[in-house]
Short mmCIF file of C-alpha atoms in Angstrom, two decimals:
data_model
loop_
_atom_site.label_atom_id
_atom_site.label_comp_id
_atom_site.label_asym_id
_atom_site.label_seq_id
_atom_site.Cartn_x
_atom_site.Cartn_y
_atom_site.Cartn_z
CA MET M 6 -12.79 41.72 -2.34
CA LEU M 7 -13.45 38.51 -4.03
CA ARG M 8 -16.82 40.19 -6.03
CA SER M 9 -14.25 42.89 -7.14
CA MET M 10 -12.16 40.67 -9.77
CA GLU M 11 -13.64 39.65 -12.84
CA PHE M 12 -13.15 35.93 -13.22
CA ILE M 13 -12.47 33.81 -15.93
CA GLU M 14 -14.61 31.40 -17.51
CA TYR M 15 -13.02 28.13 -18.43
CA GLY M 16 -13.86 24.23 -19.24
CA HIS M 17 -12.33 20.96 -19.34
CA ASN M 18 -11.97 18.75 -22.07
CA VAL M 19 -13.62 15.29 -21.10
CA GLY M 20 -11.45 12.99 -23.12
CA LEU M 21 -8.26 14.42 -21.26
CA VAL M 22 -9.92 14.27 -18.00
CA ALA M 23 -10.60 10.46 -18.47
CA VAL M 24 -6.90 10.35 -19.90
CA SER M 25 -6.07 11.80 -16.16
CA PHE M 26 -7.78 9.18 -14.37
CA PHE M 27 -6.31 6.34 -16.47
CA VAL M 28 -2.63 7.87 -15.79
CA ALA M 29 -3.72 8.16 -12.08
CA LEU M 30 -4.77 4.32 -12.04
CA VAL M 31 -1.50 3.17 -13.88
CA ALA M 32 0.43 4.61 -11.40
CA GLY M 33 -1.03 3.33 -8.24
CA ALA M 34 -1.27 0.04 -9.64
CA THR M 35 2.95 0.37 -10.36
CA GLY M 36 3.92 1.65 -7.38
CA LEU M 37 1.60 -0.63 -5.22
CA THR M 38 3.11 -3.69 -7.30
CA LEU M 39 6.86 -2.62 -6.69
CA THR M 40 6.31 -2.76 -3.24
CA LYS M 41 5.18 -6.07 -2.85
CA ASP M 42 7.08 -8.87 -1.29
CA LEU M 43 9.80 -6.64 -0.49
CA SER M 44 10.55 -8.40 2.40
CA LEU M 45 12.09 -11.04 0.53
CA GLN M 46 14.50 -9.24 -1.02
CA SER M 47 17.93 -7.69 0.36
CA VAL M 48 18.20 -4.34 1.68
CA ALA M 49 19.43 -2.92 -1.44
CA GLN M 50 17.09 -4.48 -3.62
CA ARG M 51 14.35 -2.95 -1.14
CA LYS M 52 16.00 0.54 -1.50
CA LEU M 53 15.72 0.29 -5.16
CA SER M 54 11.93 -1.12 -5.06
CA VAL M 55 10.96 1.82 -3.12
CA ALA M 56 12.54 4.25 -5.21
CA MET M 57 11.26 3.29 -7.97
CA ALA M 58 7.72 2.89 -6.22
CA ALA M 59 7.95 6.66 -5.26
CA ILE M 60 8.73 7.83 -8.88
CA ALA M 61 5.77 5.71 -9.85
CA LEU M 62 3.63 6.97 -7.33
CA GLY M 63 4.96 10.72 -6.86
CA GLY M 64 5.50 11.07 -10.87
CA GLY M 65 1.81 9.48 -11.23
CA ILE M 66 0.59 12.24 -8.87
CA TRP M 67 2.37 14.97 -11.10
CA SER M 68 1.36 13.57 -14.30
CA MET M 69 -2.34 13.08 -13.74
CA HIS M 70 -2.41 16.83 -12.66
CA PHE M 71 -0.43 18.40 -15.55
CA VAL M 72 -2.62 16.47 -18.10
CA ALA M 73 -6.05 17.47 -16.46
CA MET M 74 -4.69 20.97 -16.64
CA LEU M 75 -3.77 20.39 -20.76
CA GLY M 76 -7.55 19.74 -20.58
CA LEU M 77 -8.08 23.16 -19.17
CA HIS M 78 -9.68 25.82 -21.81
CA MET M 79 -9.52 29.54 -21.12
CA PRO M 80 -10.12 31.92 -23.31
CA ILE M 81 -6.74 33.75 -22.47
CA LEU M 82 -3.32 32.52 -23.07
CA TYR M 83 -1.33 31.42 -20.11
CA PHE M 84 1.96 29.95 -19.61
CA TYR M 85 3.84 27.51 -16.70
CA ASP M 86 7.14 28.24 -14.63
CA ALA M 87 9.18 25.43 -15.75
CA ALA M 88 11.13 25.58 -12.08
CA ILE M 89 7.91 25.54 -9.74
CA THR M 90 6.52 23.17 -12.31
CA LEU M 91 9.87 20.97 -11.77
CA VAL M 92 9.48 21.27 -7.82
CA SER M 93 5.76 20.16 -7.69
CA ALA M 94 7.25 17.13 -9.15
CA LEU M 95 9.75 16.79 -6.85
CA ILE M 96 7.71 17.34 -4.01
CA ALA M 97 5.30 14.61 -4.86
CA ILE M 98 7.83 11.94 -5.21
CA LEU M 99 10.03 12.89 -2.09
CA ILE M 100 6.57 12.98 0.41
CA VAL M 101 5.70 9.67 -1.25
CA ALA M 102 9.37 7.90 -0.80
CA LEU M 103 8.98 9.15 2.93
CA ALA M 104 5.81 7.15 3.34
CA LEU M 105 7.18 4.55 1.67
CA LEU M 106 10.40 4.82 3.68
CA MET M 107 8.19 4.63 6.92
CA LEU M 108 6.10 1.71 5.05
CA HIS M 109 8.80 -0.57 4.25
CA PHE M 110 11.93 0.03 6.92
CA THR M 111 10.15 0.49 10.16
CA VAL M 112 8.12 -1.73 12.29
CA ARG M 113 4.95 -1.54 10.58
CA THR M 114 1.87 -0.92 12.51
CA LYS M 115 -1.97 0.78 11.64
CA THR M 116 -0.32 3.59 13.39
CA THR M 117 2.42 3.61 10.61
CA ILE M 118 0.14 2.55 7.53
CA VAL M 119 -2.20 5.60 8.60
CA ALA M 120 0.69 7.83 9.06
CA ALA M 121 2.08 6.85 5.54
CA GLY M 122 -1.39 7.40 4.09
CA ALA M 123 -1.66 10.58 5.27
CA LEU M 124 1.79 12.03 4.30
CA VAL M 125 0.83 10.85 0.58
CA GLY M 126 -2.63 12.48 0.80
CA ALA M 127 -0.29 15.68 1.64
CA GLY M 128 2.23 15.06 -1.11
CA ILE M 129 -1.01 15.30 -3.29
CA LEU M 130 -2.51 18.49 -1.98
CA ALA M 131 1.19 19.94 -1.83
CA MET M 132 1.94 18.73 -5.69
CA HIS M 133 -1.33 20.41 -6.74
CA TYR M 134 -1.56 23.90 -4.75
CA VAL M 135 2.34 24.19 -5.55
CA GLY M 136 1.83 23.13 -9.51
CA MET M 137 -1.07 25.80 -9.68
CA ALA M 138 1.14 28.56 -8.23
CA GLY M 139 3.69 28.06 -10.99
CA MET M 140 0.69 29.48 -13.23
CA GLN M 141 1.27 32.78 -15.55
CA LEU M 142 -0.53 35.70 -16.72
CA CYS M 143 -3.21 34.27 -14.75
CA ARG M 144 -3.38 33.71 -10.93
CA PRO M 145 -5.89 31.09 -9.11
CA VAL M 146 -7.99 32.21 -6.35
CA TYR M 147 -9.08 29.40 -3.70
CA THR M 148 -11.86 29.22 -1.40
CA THR M 149 -11.77 27.99 1.55
CA PHE M 150 -14.37 25.20 1.10
CA GLY M 151 -12.51 23.93 -1.66
CA VAL M 152 -8.90 23.66 -0.01
CA ILE M 153 -10.97 21.87 3.10
CA SER M 154 -12.81 19.36 1.00
CA SER M 155 -9.58 18.50 -1.26
CA SER M 156 -7.60 18.00 1.88
CA VAL M 157 -10.30 15.83 3.67
CA LEU M 158 -10.68 13.64 0.26
CA ALA M 159 -7.31 13.51 -0.26
CA ILE M 160 -6.10 12.24 2.92
CA GLY M 161 -8.99 10.10 4.03
CA LEU M 162 -8.69 8.10 0.33
CA CYS M 163 -5.29 7.63 0.87
CA ILE M 164 -5.25 6.46 4.03
CA VAL M 165 -8.10 4.01 2.93
CA ALA M 166 -6.10 3.58 -0.06
CA PHE M 167 -3.04 2.23 2.22
CA GLY M 168 -4.73 0.65 4.74
CA VAL M 169 -6.22 -1.79 2.15
CA ALA M 170 -2.97 -2.62 0.19
CA TYR M 171 -1.18 -3.08 3.33
CA SER M 172 -3.63 -5.04 5.54
CA VAL M 173 -2.96 -8.24 3.41
CA ARG M 174 -0.16 -8.04 0.40
CA SER M 175 -2.30 -9.27 -1.88
CA THR M 176 -3.06 -8.65 -5.85
CA ARG M 177 -7.22 -8.49 -5.04
CA ASN M 178 -5.80 -5.89 -2.11
CA ILE M 179 -3.60 -4.01 -4.24
CA MET M 180 -6.28 -3.21 -7.23
CA ILE M 181 -8.41 -2.02 -4.28
CA GLY M 182 -5.45 -0.16 -3.02
CA THR M 183 -5.36 1.03 -6.69
CA LEU M 184 -8.53 2.37 -7.06
CA CYS M 185 -8.57 4.55 -4.01
CA PHE M 186 -5.56 6.01 -4.99
CA GLY M 187 -6.66 6.34 -8.27
CA VAL M 188 -10.22 8.52 -7.15
CA ALA M 189 -8.08 10.23 -4.55
CA VAL M 190 -5.44 11.84 -6.82
CA GLY M 191 -8.32 12.16 -9.40
CA GLY M 192 -10.94 13.73 -6.97
CA VAL M 193 -8.47 15.96 -5.00
CA HIS M 194 -7.75 17.99 -8.62
CA PHE M 195 -10.83 18.35 -9.70
CA LEU M 196 -12.75 19.16 -6.56
CA ALA M 197 -10.06 21.89 -5.83
CA MET M 198 -10.89 22.83 -9.15
CA ALA M 199 -14.37 23.09 -8.69
CA SER M 200 -13.59 25.70 -6.43
CA THR M 201 -10.81 27.76 -7.90
CA ASN M 202 -11.51 30.66 -9.83
CA PHE M 203 -8.98 32.38 -12.15
CA VAL M 204 -8.63 36.29 -12.70
CA ALA M 205 -5.82 37.54 -15.99
CA VAL M 206 -2.50 39.35 -14.12
CA PRO M 207 -1.11 41.44 -16.63
CA GLY M 208 2.70 40.28 -16.12
CA THR M 209 4.67 37.32 -15.08
CA HIS M 210 6.52 36.45 -11.79
CA GLU M 211 8.83 33.52 -12.91
CA PHE M 212 11.67 31.98 -11.54
CA GLY M 213 12.77 30.17 -14.40
CA PRO M 214 11.76 29.91 -18.02
CA LEU M 215 8.22 29.82 -19.20
CA ILE M 216 6.82 26.88 -20.96
CA SER M 217 3.60 26.59 -22.87
CA ASN M 218 0.83 24.42 -23.17
CA GLU M 219 2.49 22.50 -25.97
CA THR M 220 5.57 21.87 -24.26
CA MET M 221 4.03 20.84 -21.39
CA ALA M 222 2.31 18.49 -23.69
CA ILE M 223 5.24 17.14 -24.51
CA GLY M 224 6.98 16.45 -20.85
CA VAL M 225 3.14 14.88 -19.86
CA ILE M 226 3.41 12.62 -22.51
CA LEU M 227 7.29 10.92 -21.85
CA SER M 228 6.38 10.66 -18.19
CA SER M 229 2.81 8.78 -18.90
CA PHE M 230 5.19 6.61 -21.76
CA VAL M 231 7.47 5.84 -18.54
CA LEU M 232 4.40 4.94 -16.37
CA LEU M 233 2.94 2.71 -18.96
CA GLY M 234 6.23 1.12 -19.83
CA ALA M 235 6.92 0.57 -15.88
CA PHE M 236 3.14 -0.79 -15.54
CA LEU M 237 3.66 -3.16 -18.56
CA TRP M 238 6.94 -4.49 -16.71
CA VAL M 239 5.22 -5.06 -12.96
CA GLY M 240 1.71 -6.23 -14.98
CA SER M 241 2.83 -9.81 -14.71
CA THR M 242 2.06 -9.79 -11.28
CA PHE M 243 -1.83 -9.28 -11.77
CA LEU M 244 -1.89 -11.71 -14.89
CA MET M 245 0.26 -14.60 -13.14
CA PRO M 246 -0.47 -16.69 -9.78
CA GLU M 247 1.58 -15.93 -7.02
CA GLN M 248 4.40 -17.91 -6.26
CA VAL M 249 5.96 -19.39 -3.10
CA ALA M 250 9.02 -18.14 -2.53
CA ALA M 251 12.30 -20.80 -2.98
CA SER M 252 12.98 -22.42 0.07
CA PRO M 253 16.74 -22.56 -0.19
CA LEU M 254 16.83 -18.40 1.02
CA THR M 255 14.13 -18.89 3.24
CA PRO M 256 13.82 -22.63 4.72
CA PRO M 257 9.85 -22.66 6.18
CA VAL M 258 11.18 -24.14 9.30
CA ASP M 259 14.39 -25.19 11.36
CA LEU M 260 15.19 -26.71 14.77
CA ASP M 261 17.27 -25.41 17.22
CA PRO M 262 20.88 -24.80 15.84
CA SER M 263 22.71 -26.57 18.38
CA ALA M 264 20.82 -29.61 17.80
CA HIS M 265 22.99 -29.75 14.69
CA GLN M 266 20.11 -31.38 12.97
CA PRO M 267 19.24 -31.42 9.26
CA THR M 268 16.74 -28.96 8.24
CA PRO M 269 13.36 -30.94 7.39
CA SER M 270 11.84 -30.98 3.85
CA PRO M 271 9.93 -28.57 2.80
CA MET M 272 7.32 -30.93 1.72
CA LYS M 273 6.81 -33.61 4.88
CA PRO M 274 5.67 -32.70 8.19
CA ALA M 275 8.81 -31.92 10.54
CA ILE M 276 9.77 -34.36 13.00
CA VAL M 277 10.92 -32.83 16.14
CA PRO M 278 12.85 -35.21 18.21
CA GLN M 279 12.15 -35.01 22.18
CA GLY M 280 13.47 -32.57 23.89
CA GLU M 281 14.00 -29.90 20.92
CA ILE M 282 11.54 -27.09 19.91
CA LEU M 283 10.01 -26.69 16.82
CA ARG M 284 10.71 -23.40 15.40
CA ILE M 285 9.30 -21.68 12.35
CA HIS M 286 11.53 -19.66 10.08
CA CYS M 287 10.14 -16.30 9.48
CA GLU M 288 11.20 -12.73 8.18
CA GLN M 289 10.62 -8.98 10.05
CA ASP M 290 12.21 -6.00 8.08
CA GLY M 291 14.47 -7.76 6.03
CA ARG M 292 15.83 -9.50 9.44
CA LYS M 293 15.08 -13.82 9.68
CA ILE M 294 14.18 -14.65 12.54
CA LEU M 295 13.23 -18.00 14.29
CA ILE M 296 10.20 -18.15 16.28
CA PRO M 297 9.55 -21.18 18.72
CA ALA M 298 6.01 -22.50 18.13
CA ASP M 299 5.12 -22.06 21.90
CA GLU M 300 5.63 -18.42 21.65
CA ILE M 301 3.29 -18.28 18.45
CA ALA M 302 -0.62 -17.57 19.25
CA PHE M 303 -1.95 -18.29 15.65
CA VAL M 304 -0.95 -18.48 11.72
CA ARG M 305 -3.23 -17.32 9.34
CA ALA M 306 -3.11 -17.58 5.37
CA ASP M 307 -1.97 -14.61 3.47
CA GLY M 308 -2.02 -15.46 -0.09
CA HIS M 309 0.36 -18.54 -0.44
CA TYR M 310 2.42 -16.97 2.47
CA THR M 311 1.39 -16.75 6.32
CA GLN M 312 1.72 -14.64 8.71
CA VAL M 313 2.99 -15.80 12.17
CA TYR M 314 1.32 -13.52 15.32
CA THR M 315 2.77 -13.61 18.63
CA ASP M 316 1.75 -11.85 21.88
CA GLN M 317 3.39 -8.77 20.48
CA GLU M 318 4.29 -9.14 17.16
CA ARG M 319 3.52 -10.10 13.41
CA PHE M 320 6.29 -11.71 11.28
CA PHE M 321 6.01 -13.08 7.51
CA CYS M 322 6.53 -16.70 6.47
CA VAL M 323 6.82 -18.17 3.48
CA MET M 324 5.21 -21.28 4.34
CA PRO M 325 2.05 -21.85 3.12
CA ILE M 326 -0.83 -22.56 5.46
CA THR M 327 -1.10 -26.44 4.13
CA GLU M 328 2.06 -26.68 5.45
CA ALA M 329 2.08 -24.53 8.65
CA THR M 330 -0.74 -27.02 9.43
CA LYS M 331 1.27 -30.15 8.91
CA ARG M 332 4.24 -29.05 11.11
CA LEU M 333 2.03 -27.38 13.53
CA THR M 334 -0.52 -29.28 14.12
CA ALA M 335 2.13 -32.30 14.77
CA VAL M 336 2.92 -29.90 18.11
CA GLY M 337 -0.50 -29.39 19.31
CA PHE M 338 -1.72 -26.81 17.01
CA ILE M 339 -5.41 -26.91 15.97
CA LYS M 340 -7.34 -25.79 12.63
CA ILE M 341 -10.12 -23.89 13.51
CA HIS M 342 -10.57 -22.17 9.94
CA ARG M 343 -8.84 -22.84 6.33
CA SER M 344 -6.88 -20.13 6.95
CA TYR M 345 -6.34 -20.15 10.64
CA VAL M 346 -4.14 -22.61 12.94
CA VAL M 347 -4.04 -21.60 16.59
CA ASN M 348 -1.99 -22.52 19.74
CA PRO M 349 -4.74 -23.88 22.11
CA ASP M 350 -2.19 -22.79 24.94
CA LYS M 351 -2.90 -18.83 24.05
CA VAL M 352 -6.46 -19.30 23.65
CA THR M 353 -8.33 -17.55 26.66
CA ARG M 354 -11.71 -17.35 25.38
CA PHE M 355 -14.30 -19.78 22.71
CA GLU M 356 -17.47 -18.16 21.83
CA ARG M 357 -20.15 -19.85 19.79
CA THR M 358 -22.26 -18.10 17.67
CA LYS M 359 -24.77 -20.24 15.93
CA ASP M 360 -22.94 -22.34 13.12
CA LYS M 361 -19.68 -20.31 13.92
CA GLY M 362 -17.24 -19.10 16.64
CA ARG M 363 -14.49 -17.31 17.62
CA CYS M 364 -11.01 -17.94 19.80
CA SER M 365 -9.84 -14.61 21.81
CA PHE M 366 -6.35 -14.75 23.31
CA GLU M 367 -5.23 -13.01 26.81
CA ALA M 368 -2.33 -10.55 24.49
CA SER M 369 -4.16 -7.42 24.15
CA GLY M 370 -2.98 -6.25 20.46
CA LEU M 371 -4.37 -9.79 18.97
CA PRO M 372 -7.33 -9.71 17.36
CA ASP M 373 -9.74 -12.30 17.10
CA VAL M 374 -9.73 -15.72 15.64
CA PRO M 375 -12.84 -16.90 13.50
CA VAL M 376 -13.71 -20.20 13.78
CA SER M 377 -15.32 -21.90 10.93
CA ARG M 378 -18.74 -24.15 11.06
CA SER M 379 -16.58 -27.15 9.65
CA HIS M 380 -14.00 -27.02 12.22
CA LEU M 381 -16.30 -26.11 14.87
CA LYS M 382 -16.52 -29.70 16.33
CA ASP M 383 -12.74 -29.73 16.83
CA ALA M 384 -12.52 -25.90 18.71
CA GLN M 385 -15.25 -27.16 20.97
CA LEU M 386 -13.70 -30.50 21.98
CA ALA M 387 -10.45 -28.49 22.37
CA PHE M 388 -11.69 -25.48 24.33
CA GLY M 389 -14.99 -27.05 26.00
#
């Protein structure tokens, strides 16, 4: 069947190929940055940020595709169906929005991150093939290898991108996730195109009005300008050092409310009255939670903030690791690494490996915690 078709020879403009990759990177950086530190925002602000990020990421997928398509050179005249082209953009934005809702309005686990990454990868694929279906006067012919390989690349790289960007919400991880996202969007397009052929068809079967390459160029330029403007707006995140959130909104530590004691100064170690329990002020999915110190297994530095781990859950805390160390070592915690403070009552195993070590916990869901060389003696004294 395929041998009887007369395939059209085509090529790509190298300059527009480079521009399309740049657009994908800008979209990834903008979208992933807009979703940073959402736990510090109100629910309404989080919804707005997620919506803007979905438009940035989904719109970036669409813009990258059609910038690359503007660089497609064929010896025949062809058009795009406006309705199908618009649908392809909406598909990308809605699927990305669903993935971000999973990440920011449900309990975020490794499974959730993998599912969200796979969903965004599926969104890239859906946008690509629906967008290609909008071509008029020529028809794309796909190969099984092209479809399968582009699917594996899209889903795999998006899982990596979101896994890195959401493991630790730091600027460095967001930049690495941006690179993976850009390669996923651009790589999927050109891998799929490398295995795609085109045949001329005598007529059109449009659902909406036809648009030419010139009209498409205007739309793509406008969408790219919007993405660049959004990138410049959020770009200060990459250029300025991360700041610790203001403590009046989320005080880093509190006492049992029934004691009616004032909140300790954020710059001084907490002084816990006898019989009271030190509680760490944390957040999870927009909820503010007081975690008793005796329920905490360990605290890990996360940029200028910290992650608080209990036996079953992980919580975000605006307190830096230096402040967490002051407060928790006062109630028996041990600093075993510059980024970790552990509760010795929760440690079930200490293992030394040459000049370093690691601590394990009884709870199966908790990862091992490294012990640095400089704190190895303290760990040996505590754990034997």
